[in-house]
Amino acid sequence: MARESKGVLYVVATPIGNLEDMTLRAIKILKLVQLVAAEDTRRTGILLRHFDIATPILSVHEHNEHARVERIVGRLAKGESVALVTDAGTPGISDPGAALVAAIRSAGFTVEPIPGASAVAAAISASGITSHGFTFLGFPPIRGKDRKQWFADATRAAADRLVVFFEAPHKLQKTLAELDNYVKRPIIIARELTKIHEEFATGTPDELGKRFESPHGEFTIMIPPEGPNDKVVEAASDQDVLALFGQITELGGSETKREVAREVGERLGMTAKQVYEIVERNKLVE
Amino acid sequence: MARESKGVLYVVATPIGNLEDMTLRAIKILKLVQLVAAEDTRRTGILLRHFDIATPILSVHEHNEHARVERIVGRLAKGESVALVTDAGTPGISDPGAALVAAIRSAGFTVEPIPGASAVAAAISASGITSHGFTFLGFPPIRGKDRKQWFADATRAAADRLVVFFEAPHKLQKTLAELDNYVKRPIIIARELTKIHEEFATGTPDELGKRFESPHGEFTIMIPPEGPNDKVVEAASDQDVLALFGQITELGGSETKREVAREVGERLGMTAKQVYEIVERNKLVE
């Protein structure tokens, strides 16, 4: 009798906010498999319904992970395939999925990644930060001693390269206040990535603490490495440009507009043309 | 006269091998924008044609990046939108795109990430490695002195958490040989992610050097942190299980199959049931 081929465990990335951030292959695979192992069955249920996927969902979380391994191994051994998804994004080292993947690999089955949305990669890609690599640190720990150690560690890592970490809204104020003891240069915060209220904000930890006084949503915090990014993250806003332009013009020298634009550009790390365009653009709405 | 709203720079992730690893939103955005700024216009052309996207492509690479900024700012200022893509994956800190993103941000425009495939996230998700965060180091440098420093740095980082880096096929042998001076524990290599010949291989740098004697494709190398992953990465294959099972059975003690399975499991870090299933599964093909 012909033996069925062994099943595959697909590790499938899912959207982090916008349901359209789903890949064509992820949709196919979630339809194809016999079982979807999910961290949050409610949330995964919404996703599957959105794409008309009727595959049964099995709950897999920190507390039942070990028991689930045998069940999933059993399905794979029968030649069925299984998809593993988490709450949102790419299942990773911070998720309960890692131990499950390791166990399935140990049992000799093929594990195949289906790439897709990742909050870390998305935040970095739109940050404009230049760095030789980066360090991702998950969430800061809650306990006092671990926490101190963690901040010192993060600061040390950020001397060499970009450091990225997550924070929950209700802990953001405390974390920024603590970070202010270690980092005095501007950092970048991405809030609500891929959602309607997505925003990127730049400033020192202290400045951002004031900006996000009653924070909502999920936060991805990026500490650029020391040195090369100082200009990048101190990005001048239209307001900065217009204020400086107005100030120099009002001093009433003999400079032409072009000369003022060059001077503003030099001070703010932009080209004269960029300054000029901001000035022109903002005239239109006056 | 009503002023047109400002354009947006979308930073769009694209597939790393399998063209179906494209998100629904990425397809929409690439159709919607007036211009696609691409690192490799030929490769991006193939992608756009595959999805019937007729948007014009502008070449943006290391050598013309600064000149391109003004052109893109000009388009955005007119209210047009632009998408930035790289060769493959999520535009990031290692790509020429970072400086462009920084410049566009500085000029006061909105930069929005459209998440999708990332080789780093995909490799980690299917590795099964447990770690508190990770460090990504790009490609090892070529020059002797920088290279020594880099390996020492990578080794130090891997004491605390997972280290991920890329290597080109023609440099893999040399890099594994050098890594062998620093790391004696098993590491994981992902080759040709999302492509037909995708594979994950586990072993010490020395072992993997022998395995990949004439390497092809792109390599993502993962060094698990010291300690907790020793079991994970020394994952036993079916062959290991069967060999040990046969060995103990042949010693001819009075143990039942179940008892042998338990013993094998204990030695290989698996449950008795997992061992038993591997034995049963492999009987079917004899």
XYZ file of C-alpha atoms in Angstrom:
572
model
C 0.000 0.000 0.000
C 1.303 3.401 -0.896
C 2.193 5.428 2.157
C 0.920 8.955 2.365
C 3.663 11.554 2.341
C 4.388 13.273 5.652
C 2.536 16.445 6.506
C 4.174 19.852 6.726
C 3.927 22.440 9.503
C 3.536 25.854 7.879
C 4.439 28.819 10.070
C 2.201 31.509 8.629
C 2.565 35.263 9.176
C -0.728 37.158 9.506
C -1.623 40.893 9.475
C -0.685 43.183 12.366
C -3.685 45.490 11.991
C -4.853 45.887 8.400
C -6.463 42.634 7.206
C -5.351 43.363 3.632
C -1.738 42.808 4.741
C -2.236 39.120 4.022
C -0.205 37.378 1.328
C -1.767 35.361 -1.474
C 0.178 32.287 -0.370
C -0.906 32.639 3.257
C -4.555 32.575 2.147
C -3.915 29.479 -0.007
C -2.063 27.639 2.738
C -4.674 28.380 5.399
C -7.288 26.929 3.026
C -5.142 23.920 2.136
C -4.186 22.680 5.596
C -6.389 20.405 7.712
C -5.828 22.388 10.918
C -4.857 25.893 11.987
C -3.054 26.043 15.343
C -3.685 29.535 16.737
C -2.693 31.530 19.815
C -5.985 33.431 19.925
C -8.783 31.435 18.288
C -11.198 34.371 18.342
C -8.838 36.700 16.523
C -7.763 34.023 14.040
C -11.429 33.192 13.496
C -12.092 36.772 12.362
C -9.175 36.549 9.930
C -10.261 33.201 8.482
C -13.869 34.344 8.058
C -12.689 37.513 6.294
C -11.004 35.327 3.673
C -13.746 32.643 3.571
C -11.458 30.016 5.054
C -13.309 27.178 6.777
C -10.314 25.275 8.213
C -10.815 24.156 11.862
C -8.857 26.085 14.488
C -7.041 24.504 17.436
C -6.035 26.687 20.363
C -2.316 26.558 21.180
C -0.974 28.785 23.919
C 1.685 28.835 26.597
C -0.272 26.604 28.940
C -1.229 23.750 26.640
C 1.667 23.870 24.210
C 3.286 20.623 25.268
C 0.062 18.624 25.088
C -0.703 20.105 21.695
C 2.615 18.961 20.258
C 1.587 15.309 20.376
C -1.743 16.060 18.777
C -0.116 18.019 15.951
C 2.576 15.367 15.476
C -0.230 12.819 15.181
C -1.916 14.812 12.425
C 1.351 15.366 10.542
C 2.215 11.665 10.819
C -1.099 10.863 9.100
C -0.014 13.025 6.176
C -2.150 16.010 7.130
C -0.708 19.497 7.121
C -1.027 22.114 9.845
C -0.583 25.893 9.874
C 0.688 27.719 12.949
C -0.321 31.348 13.379
C -0.062 33.807 16.246
C -2.191 36.753 17.259
C -0.656 39.017 14.690
C 2.473 39.184 12.604
C 5.202 36.611 12.145
C 5.316 33.862 14.774
C 8.633 34.316 16.463
C 10.939 33.925 19.311
C 8.722 35.858 21.723
C 5.661 33.720 21.018
C 4.669 30.380 22.509
C 4.999 28.984 18.982
C 8.790 28.673 19.114
C 8.787 25.625 21.401
C 6.092 23.999 19.283
C 8.113 24.537 16.107
C 11.199 23.109 17.822
C 9.283 20.020 18.926
C 7.836 19.433 15.459
C 11.299 19.798 13.918
C 12.702 17.357 16.506
C 10.046 14.848 15.512
C 11.464 14.939 12.006
C 8.787 16.931 10.169
C 9.349 19.706 7.652
C 8.601 23.194 8.953
C 8.084 25.814 6.263
C 7.773 29.576 6.862
C 5.115 31.548 4.943
C 6.444 35.101 5.303
C 4.281 38.157 5.815
C 3.723 41.100 8.090
C 6.164 41.719 10.938
C 5.865 44.776 13.180
C 9.634 44.948 13.700
C 10.485 44.914 9.977
C 7.644 47.316 9.123
C 8.651 49.839 11.781
C 12.294 49.787 10.742
C 11.512 50.069 7.029
C 9.635 53.343 7.451
C 11.948 54.805 10.110
C 14.764 55.932 7.830
C 17.280 54.878 10.455
C 20.707 53.879 9.133
C 22.470 51.159 11.105
C 24.607 48.084 10.627
C 21.973 45.597 11.719
C 19.633 45.904 14.685
C 18.750 44.326 18.019
C 15.156 43.432 18.874
C 14.386 43.110 22.577
C 10.690 42.203 22.805
C 8.885 43.885 25.727
C 10.754 45.377 28.728
C 10.360 43.161 31.798
C 8.087 44.349 34.582
C 10.116 43.398 37.678
C 12.437 46.037 39.123
C 15.752 44.222 39.039
C 15.318 42.589 35.610
C 14.055 45.898 34.327
C 17.138 47.874 35.408
C 19.333 45.245 33.821
C 17.239 45.336 30.654
C 17.527 49.118 30.236
C 21.276 49.018 30.772
C 21.510 46.198 28.231
C 19.348 48.043 25.685
C 21.418 51.202 26.071
C 24.654 49.289 25.558
C 23.251 47.570 22.454
C 22.098 50.943 21.060
C 25.642 52.267 21.158
C 26.464 49.954 18.240
C 23.226 49.504 16.361
C 19.509 50.247 16.196
C 17.524 48.812 19.122
C 13.838 47.985 18.651
C 11.356 46.996 21.335
C 7.619 46.899 22.003
C 5.632 48.543 24.772
C 2.014 48.369 25.891
C 0.112 51.689 26.146
C -0.406 51.571 29.905
C 3.322 51.130 30.502
C 4.604 53.609 27.903
C 4.882 56.601 30.262
C 6.876 54.672 32.823
C 9.154 53.159 30.190
C 9.882 56.483 28.478
C 10.612 58.114 31.845
C 13.042 55.320 32.657
C 14.624 55.386 29.197
C 15.229 59.104 29.679
C 17.826 58.214 32.325
C 19.854 56.368 29.720
C 19.147 57.934 26.314
C 19.195 61.685 25.746
C 19.137 61.658 21.936
C 16.015 61.509 19.773
C 14.323 58.143 19.292
C 11.458 57.149 16.991
C 8.133 55.679 18.118
C 5.770 53.927 15.707
C 2.206 53.729 17.007
C -0.668 51.593 15.693
C 1.290 50.238 12.728
C -0.842 49.632 9.590
C -3.954 50.898 11.384
C -5.928 54.064 10.687
C -4.199 56.068 13.410
C -0.700 54.907 12.500
C 1.936 57.506 13.295
C 5.690 57.868 13.623
C 6.926 60.355 16.209
C 10.454 61.585 16.807
C 11.914 63.110 19.937
C 13.891 62.430 23.078
C 12.269 59.965 25.506
C 11.294 62.957 27.651
C 9.690 64.838 24.734
C 7.787 61.747 23.598
C 6.594 61.141 27.142
C 4.897 64.559 26.985
C 3.542 63.906 23.504
C 1.954 60.583 24.441
C 0.352 61.657 27.705
C -2.614 59.305 27.367
C -1.323 56.681 24.958
C -3.540 54.302 22.994
C -2.589 51.395 20.767
C 0.570 49.405 20.345
C 3.988 51.007 20.404
C 7.200 50.019 18.630
C 10.127 51.987 19.986
C 13.353 52.476 18.037
C 16.593 53.788 19.535
C 18.967 54.691 16.695
C 22.653 53.954 17.208
C 24.792 56.815 18.498
C 26.225 59.150 15.879
C 25.150 58.842 12.264
C 21.405 59.258 12.811
C 21.388 62.490 14.775
C 20.357 64.429 11.682
C 17.915 61.800 10.539
C 15.858 61.647 13.655
C 15.953 65.372 14.334
C 14.008 65.709 11.093
C 12.750 69.262 10.686
C 8.996 69.657 10.267
C 7.374 72.133 7.880
C 6.814 74.304 10.935
C 10.526 74.318 11.815
C 11.396 75.301 8.258
C 8.806 78.054 8.042
C 9.698 79.443 11.458
C 13.390 79.667 10.632
C 12.678 81.025 7.170
C 10.424 83.710 8.598
C 12.926 84.585 11.302
C 15.800 85.090 8.848
C 13.609 87.024 6.408
C 12.364 89.306 9.173
C 15.919 90.174 10.145
C 15.636 92.089 6.895
C 19.026 91.485 5.307
C 19.699 91.832 1.623
C 19.444 88.096 1.003
C 17.299 86.725 -1.797
C 14.743 84.027 -1.060
C 17.105 81.499 -2.600
C 19.902 82.543 -0.239
C 17.624 82.335 2.778
C 16.510 78.865 1.652
C 20.148 77.770 1.422
C 20.863 79.097 4.913
C 17.778 77.403 6.391
C 18.729 74.174 4.621
C 22.253 74.270 6.028
C 20.966 74.708 9.543
C 18.333 71.976 9.259
C 20.299 69.461 7.180
C 18.228 69.844 4.006
C 18.848 71.112 0.491
C 17.870 74.674 -0.431
C 15.395 73.200 -2.881
C 13.654 71.168 -0.188
C 13.330 74.286 1.959
C 12.055 76.290 -0.980
C 9.454 73.675 -1.800
C 8.180 73.605 1.764
C 7.865 77.386 1.720
C 6.076 77.364 -1.627
C 3.804 74.498 -0.638
C 2.712 76.234 2.532
C 1.983 79.494 0.750
C -0.758 77.733 -1.180
C -2.827 77.112 1.894
C -2.500 80.569 3.395
C -8.182 76.975 -5.537
C -8.270 73.778 -3.549
C -4.826 72.525 -2.807
C -4.110 68.883 -3.518
C -3.236 66.869 -0.432
C 0.397 65.895 0.004
C 1.594 62.612 -1.444
C 2.674 59.675 0.690
C 5.833 57.586 0.401
C 4.850 53.943 0.855
C 7.660 51.600 1.841
C 6.469 48.333 0.348
C 7.753 44.858 1.208
C 7.981 42.453 -1.747
C 8.525 38.662 -2.002
C 11.920 37.098 -1.218
C 11.570 34.230 -3.691
C 8.006 33.054 -4.144
C 5.993 35.698 -6.032
C 2.814 34.619 -4.220
C 4.290 36.008 -1.001
C 2.820 39.376 -1.954
C 0.156 41.003 0.205
C -3.173 42.208 -1.163
C -2.420 45.733 0.041
C 1.037 45.774 -1.583
C -0.571 44.969 -4.943
C -3.159 47.724 -4.448
C -0.591 50.312 -3.420
C 1.776 49.546 -6.303
C -1.174 50.057 -8.677
C -2.324 53.232 -6.928
C 0.946 55.181 -6.794
C 2.264 57.309 -9.661
C 5.826 56.016 -9.355
C 7.666 52.963 -8.013
C 11.215 53.708 -6.815
C 13.144 50.432 -7.098
C 16.645 49.207 -6.332
C 16.668 46.756 -9.252
C 14.300 47.883 -12.014
C 14.576 44.588 -13.904
C 13.577 42.497 -10.917
C 10.815 44.880 -9.863
C 9.621 44.893 -13.494
C 9.100 41.133 -13.357
C 7.108 41.497 -10.141
C 4.913 44.299 -11.481
C 4.205 42.447 -14.737
C 3.271 39.318 -12.764
C 0.539 41.317 -11.047
C -0.454 43.391 -14.126
C 0.805 46.604 -12.574
C 1.687 49.283 -15.137
C 3.137 51.925 -12.781
C 6.394 53.513 -14.064
C 9.579 52.429 -12.294
C 12.400 54.790 -11.290
C 15.811 53.335 -10.463
C 17.094 54.294 -7.014
C 20.362 52.820 -5.823
C 23.358 53.715 -3.686
C 24.928 55.895 -6.357
C 22.019 58.093 -7.355
C 20.072 58.140 -4.119
C 20.727 61.764 -3.227
C 19.748 63.052 -6.664
C 16.602 60.948 -6.583
C 15.450 62.430 -3.301
C 14.718 65.801 -4.914
C 12.839 64.178 -7.750
C 10.695 62.138 -5.369
C 10.103 65.145 -3.104
C 8.946 67.015 -6.190
C 6.411 64.322 -7.044
C 5.140 64.108 -3.464
C 4.817 67.890 -3.284
C 2.548 67.770 -6.337
C 0.261 65.396 -4.424
C 1.452 62.256 -6.183
C 2.321 59.153 -4.186
C 5.417 57.026 -4.537
C 6.229 53.439 -3.486
C 9.729 52.417 -2.479
C 10.698 48.769 -2.955
C 13.991 46.914 -2.809
C 15.237 43.826 -4.581
C 13.390 41.510 -2.264
C 11.842 41.604 1.173
C 11.273 44.537 3.474
C 13.302 47.653 2.697
C 15.491 48.112 5.681
C 18.517 49.404 7.389
C 20.922 47.498 5.136
C 19.404 48.859 1.924
C 20.095 52.149 0.169
C 16.444 52.991 0.859
C 17.041 54.025 4.484
C 18.692 57.344 3.592
C 15.940 58.070 1.086
C 13.250 57.415 3.680
C 15.078 59.668 6.142
C 15.284 62.469 3.579
C 11.606 62.202 2.685
C 10.665 62.279 6.366
C 12.916 65.313 6.877
C 11.109 67.053 4.045
C 7.902 66.685 6.033
C 6.113 63.951 4.108
C 4.270 60.964 5.537
C 6.090 57.651 5.156
C 3.899 54.580 5.541
C 5.158 50.974 5.741
C 3.294 48.265 3.811
C 4.508 45.124 5.614
C 5.280 41.831 3.922
C 7.976 39.227 3.462
C 11.200 39.572 5.454
C 13.922 36.924 5.278
C 14.972 37.554 8.875
C 11.472 37.147 10.322
C 10.700 34.138 8.095
C 13.914 32.314 9.039
C 13.393 32.902 12.750
C 9.723 31.871 12.660
C 10.513 28.407 11.312
C 13.691 27.867 13.340
C 12.098 26.938 16.642
C 14.793 28.859 18.483
C 13.787 30.269 21.868
C 15.422 33.548 22.802
C 14.671 36.876 24.458
C 14.912 38.943 21.298
C 17.523 38.690 18.590
C 20.331 40.593 16.890
C 20.490 40.918 13.108
C 23.916 41.693 11.659
C 23.464 41.889 7.875
C 26.369 40.386 5.915
C 29.813 39.805 7.467
C 32.332 42.373 6.183
C 34.952 41.220 3.671
C 38.045 43.028 4.953
C 40.291 41.170 7.389
C 40.322 43.519 10.334
C 36.630 44.481 10.242
C 35.828 40.813 9.790
C 37.676 39.669 12.925
C 35.945 42.381 14.900
C 32.592 41.375 13.413
C 32.945 37.709 14.383
C 33.981 38.612 17.914
C 31.003 40.973 18.123
C 28.581 38.352 16.761
C 29.850 35.760 19.221
C 29.447 38.144 22.133
C 25.898 39.032 21.019
C 25.024 35.314 20.698
C 25.873 34.724 24.353
C 22.709 36.644 25.275
C 20.330 36.169 22.370
C 19.782 34.713 18.918
C 22.082 36.194 16.259
C 20.946 36.211 12.609
C 23.026 37.148 9.568
C 23.138 36.639 5.798
C 25.864 35.120 3.659
C 26.411 34.782 -0.082
C 27.021 31.248 -1.428
C 30.598 31.861 -2.576
C 31.589 33.108 0.869
C 29.722 30.517 2.952
C 32.616 28.046 3.312
C 35.029 30.715 4.489
C 32.499 32.201 6.903
C 31.569 28.836 8.459
C 35.262 27.945 8.854
C 35.849 31.248 10.624
C 32.717 30.916 12.754
C 33.974 27.513 13.872
C 36.749 29.296 15.799
C 34.136 31.034 17.909
C 31.034 28.840 18.061
C 31.199 25.110 18.820
C 27.502 24.531 19.412
C 24.913 23.717 16.723
C 23.572 26.573 14.621
C 20.744 26.629 12.063
C 21.102 27.599 8.411
C 18.099 28.447 6.231
C 18.828 28.191 2.510
C 16.742 29.498 -0.405
C 13.882 30.700 1.787
C 10.411 30.364 0.148
C 11.965 28.836 -2.979
C 11.635 25.270 -4.274
C 14.897 24.112 -2.715
C 14.265 25.749 0.659
C 15.901 23.870 3.499
C 16.803 24.281 7.146
C 19.977 22.538 8.300
C 21.268 22.106 11.840
C 24.815 21.410 12.958
C 28.006 22.964 14.245
C 29.669 25.428 11.845
C 32.197 22.704 11.026
C 29.491 20.109 10.267
C 27.532 22.543 8.114
C 30.693 23.469 6.228
C 30.953 19.819 5.175
C 27.269 19.635 4.352
C 27.311 22.697 2.103
C 30.464 21.883 0.158
C 29.281 23.528 -3.061
C 26.618 25.926 -1.825
C 23.941 27.499 -4.020
C 21.349 30.135 -3.164
C 20.999 32.600 -0.352
C 21.840 31.709 3.218
C 20.385 32.987 6.481
C 22.488 31.858 9.425
C 21.144 31.676 12.968
C 23.297 31.270 16.081
C 21.045 30.381 19.016
C 21.925 31.888 22.387
C 24.019 29.743 24.694
C 22.116 27.352 26.917
C 18.408 26.821 26.438
C 18.496 25.809 22.777
C 21.030 23.024 22.960
C 18.263 20.449 22.813
C 16.276 22.300 20.201
C 18.999 22.605 17.630
C 20.382 19.129 18.156
C 17.044 17.891 16.902
C 17.190 14.150 16.314
C 16.340 12.962 12.816
C 14.297 9.820 12.098
C 17.615 8.135 11.365
C 19.020 9.027 14.789
C 15.914 7.666 16.474
C 15.872 4.428 14.484
C 19.594 3.844 14.949
C 19.392 4.266 18.710
C 16.202 2.232 18.919
C 17.798 -0.615 16.915
C 20.946 -0.460 19.019
C 19.097 -0.761 22.340
C 16.770 -3.485 21.004
C 19.726 -5.482 19.737
C 21.357 -5.392 23.132
C 18.584 -7.862 23.817
C 17.427 -6.833 27.289
C 14.003 -7.683 28.623
C 12.618 -4.227 27.862
C 9.333 -3.801 26.056
C 9.135 -1.595 22.980
C 7.498 1.050 25.099
C 10.383 1.013 27.565
C 12.939 1.251 24.763
C 10.999 4.180 23.282
C 11.101 5.936 26.633
C 14.850 5.416 26.904
C 15.481 6.643 23.379
C 13.265 9.643 24.042
C 15.156 10.515 27.201
C 18.460 10.420 25.388
C 17.239 12.470 22.411
C 15.029 14.918 24.242
C 11.713 13.609 22.903
C 8.647 11.953 24.386
C 8.334 8.137 24.226
C 5.303 8.639 22.030
C 7.245 10.688 19.494
C 9.897 7.987 19.319
C 7.278 5.292 18.963
C 5.569 7.160 16.142
C 8.815 7.545 14.247
C 9.485 3.819 14.603
C 5.964 2.925 13.474
C 6.038 5.397 10.599
C 9.275 4.024 9.265
C 8.073 0.442 9.465
C 5.450 1.265 6.877
C 8.020 1.927 4.207
C 10.223 -1.100 4.874
